[in-house]
Amino acid sequence: MKDGGLRYPFLDLGKVNERYAAQLKEACARVIDGGRYIGGDEVERFESELAAYCGVRHTVGVSNGLDALRLILRGYIEMGVMSPGDEVIYPANTYIATVLAITHNGLVPVPVEPDRVTMNLDSRLIERSVTSRTKAVVTVHLYGRPCYDAVMRDIAERHGLKVIEDNAQAIGASVDGRVTGSLGDAAAFSFYPTKNLGALGDGGAVTTDDDELASVVAALRNYGMTARDMNRYAGFNCRLDTIQTAMLLVKLGRLREEIDRRRELAAIYDSMRNDMVTPADASCHGHV
Ligand SMILES: Cc1ncc(COP(=O)(O)O)c(C=O)c1O
């Protein structure tokens, strides 16, 4: 038995990518032959295709999902929207990256308990945690289930809070016809290989309609550079690799097919639930 005691590997990435292998190899060869390995056409094309997919004005490709979250918060700090010491509400039930993005920026994470049915942040519990130092709510669409509603929007509007979506696990999901990644003020995506849109390595992105945030995040991901030899911010190296972007372009075009296949497989697992080993037996890992 492989994969922590499961009779079948829960997610066989080799098999997942087998379906796209010919296109992935062609795309890889194009990058190798093209000789441009950082930035370039692939990155620009992917950013505009993901922005169009989400129905937002901007996408900024970055190195991974944690960095996407970190750069959104750092961007708001650079813009003067928040300062170290300010509070950010987040769901108590989430992957650790959500919290680290807050603490790495010197912000104070304020956990709010989940709804017992959805296991996502319970928006009815947000307001009691809002103080004069609260500047944002990070909502996490955990396990692909969107977590955004009128209650959350109303609280954010009344208290002047930014709503940041942690969309690492939910690309392709939607609420009332609007896809996740376009619901709040900014969103973070992860293209970790297991995700619905998985690279063949690390990758991430920020989406937003906010022109200023998009340009600050774009600068921050590349050493804070706003023009050649002009470093306006103390930035980072958090760029999205060109070769990974080429992989993502192939898979973005077939995202619906990938999600449909995962749904089919989930339905099979659901129908066989009684025969399956329990998560405790399977020693589950946190990375979804
Ligand atoms: C909810 C959530 N947020 C953030 C991340 C971080 O993404 P990455 O692993 O690309 O840094 C993940 C990834 O596993 C995640 O599941």
PDB file of C-alpha atoms and ligand atoms in Angstrom, residues 63-69 94-98 140-143 166-169 188-195 202-204 286-288, ligand 1:
ATOM      1  CA  SER A  63       6.138  32.757  -6.827  1.00  0.00           C
ATOM      2  CA  ASN A  64       3.537  30.886  -4.720  1.00  0.00           C
ATOM      3  CA  GLY A  65       0.327  31.286  -2.717  1.00  0.00           C
ATOM      4  CA  LEU A  66       2.017  32.337   0.522  1.00  0.00           C
ATOM      5  CA  ASP A  67       3.870  35.109  -1.300  1.00  0.00           C
ATOM      6  CA  ALA A  68       0.650  36.182  -3.029  1.00  0.00           C
ATOM      7  CA  LEU A  69      -0.969  36.722   0.398  1.00  0.00           C
ATOM      8  CA  THR A  94      -7.301  27.268   7.577  1.00  0.00           C
ATOM      9  CA  TYR A  95      -3.931  26.286   6.171  1.00  0.00           C
ATOM     10  CA  ILE A  96      -0.975  27.846   8.033  1.00  0.00           C
ATOM     11  CA  ALA A  97      -0.005  30.066   5.086  1.00  0.00           C
ATOM     12  CA  THR A  98      -2.989  32.341   5.770  1.00  0.00           C
ATOM     13  CA  VAL A 140     -10.448  31.398   2.804  1.00  0.00           C
ATOM     14  CA  HIS A 141     -12.449  29.352   0.295  1.00  0.00           C
ATOM     15  CA  LEU A 142     -11.407  26.117   1.976  1.00  0.00           C
ATOM     16  CA  TYR A 143     -11.679  22.835   0.034  1.00  0.00           C
ATOM     17  CA  ASP A 166      -7.314  33.274   0.014  1.00  0.00           C
ATOM     18  CA  ASN A 167      -8.302  31.506  -3.194  1.00  0.00           C
ATOM     19  CA  ALA A 168      -5.514  28.908  -3.057  1.00  0.00           C
ATOM     20  CA  GLN A 169      -7.978  26.016  -2.964  1.00  0.00           C
ATOM     21  CA  ALA A 188      -4.312  35.208  -3.659  1.00  0.00           C
ATOM     22  CA  PHE A 189      -3.958  32.081  -5.803  1.00  0.00           C
ATOM     23  CA  SER A 190      -1.648  29.088  -5.379  1.00  0.00           C
ATOM     24  CA  PHE A 191      -0.572  26.900  -8.283  1.00  0.00           C
ATOM     25  CA  TYR A 192       1.053  24.287  -6.038  1.00  0.00           C
ATOM     26  CA  PRO A 193       0.983  21.056  -8.101  1.00  0.00           C
ATOM     27  CA  THR A 194      -1.999  19.520  -6.267  1.00  0.00           C
ATOM     28  CA  LYS A 195      -4.299  22.505  -6.840  1.00  0.00           C
ATOM     29  CA  ASP A 202       5.522  26.397  -7.358  1.00  0.00           C
ATOM     30  CA  GLY A 203       3.487  29.322  -8.589  1.00  0.00           C
ATOM     31  CA  GLY A 204       0.948  31.886  -7.450  1.00  0.00           C
ATOM     32  CA  GLY A 286      -2.434  19.490   5.310  1.00  0.00           C
ATOM     33  CA  HIS A 287      -1.609  20.452   1.738  1.00  0.00           C
ATOM     34  CA  VAL A 288      -4.782  20.322  -0.320  1.00  0.00           C
TER      35      VAL A 288
HETATM   36  C1  LIG B   1      -5.630  27.873   1.945  1.00  0.00           C
HETATM   37  C2  LIG B   1      -4.220  28.003   1.466  1.00  0.00           C
HETATM   38  N1  LIG B   1      -3.629  29.204   1.519  1.00  0.00           N
HETATM   39  C3  LIG B   1      -2.366  29.386   1.074  1.00  0.00           C
HETATM   40  C4  LIG B   1      -1.642  28.351   0.561  1.00  0.00           C
HETATM   41  C5  LIG B   1      -0.217  28.589   0.172  1.00  0.00           C
HETATM   42  O1  LIG B   1       0.081  28.252  -1.137  1.00  0.00           O
HETATM   43  P1  LIG B   1       1.564  27.827  -1.570  1.00  0.00           P
HETATM   44  O2  LIG B   1       1.802  26.436  -1.087  1.00  0.00           O
HETATM   45  O3  LIG B   1       1.537  27.956  -3.053  1.00  0.00           O
HETATM   46  O4  LIG B   1       2.502  28.822  -0.939  1.00  0.00           O
HETATM   47  C6  LIG B   1      -2.222  27.086   0.458  1.00  0.00           C
HETATM   48  C7  LIG B   1      -1.470  25.972  -0.142  1.00  0.00           C
HETATM   49  O5  LIG B   1      -1.296  24.936   0.161  1.00  0.00           O
HETATM   50  C8  LIG B   1      -3.548  26.892   0.937  1.00  0.00           C
HETATM   51  O6  LIG B   1      -4.142  25.698   0.875  1.00  0.00           O
END
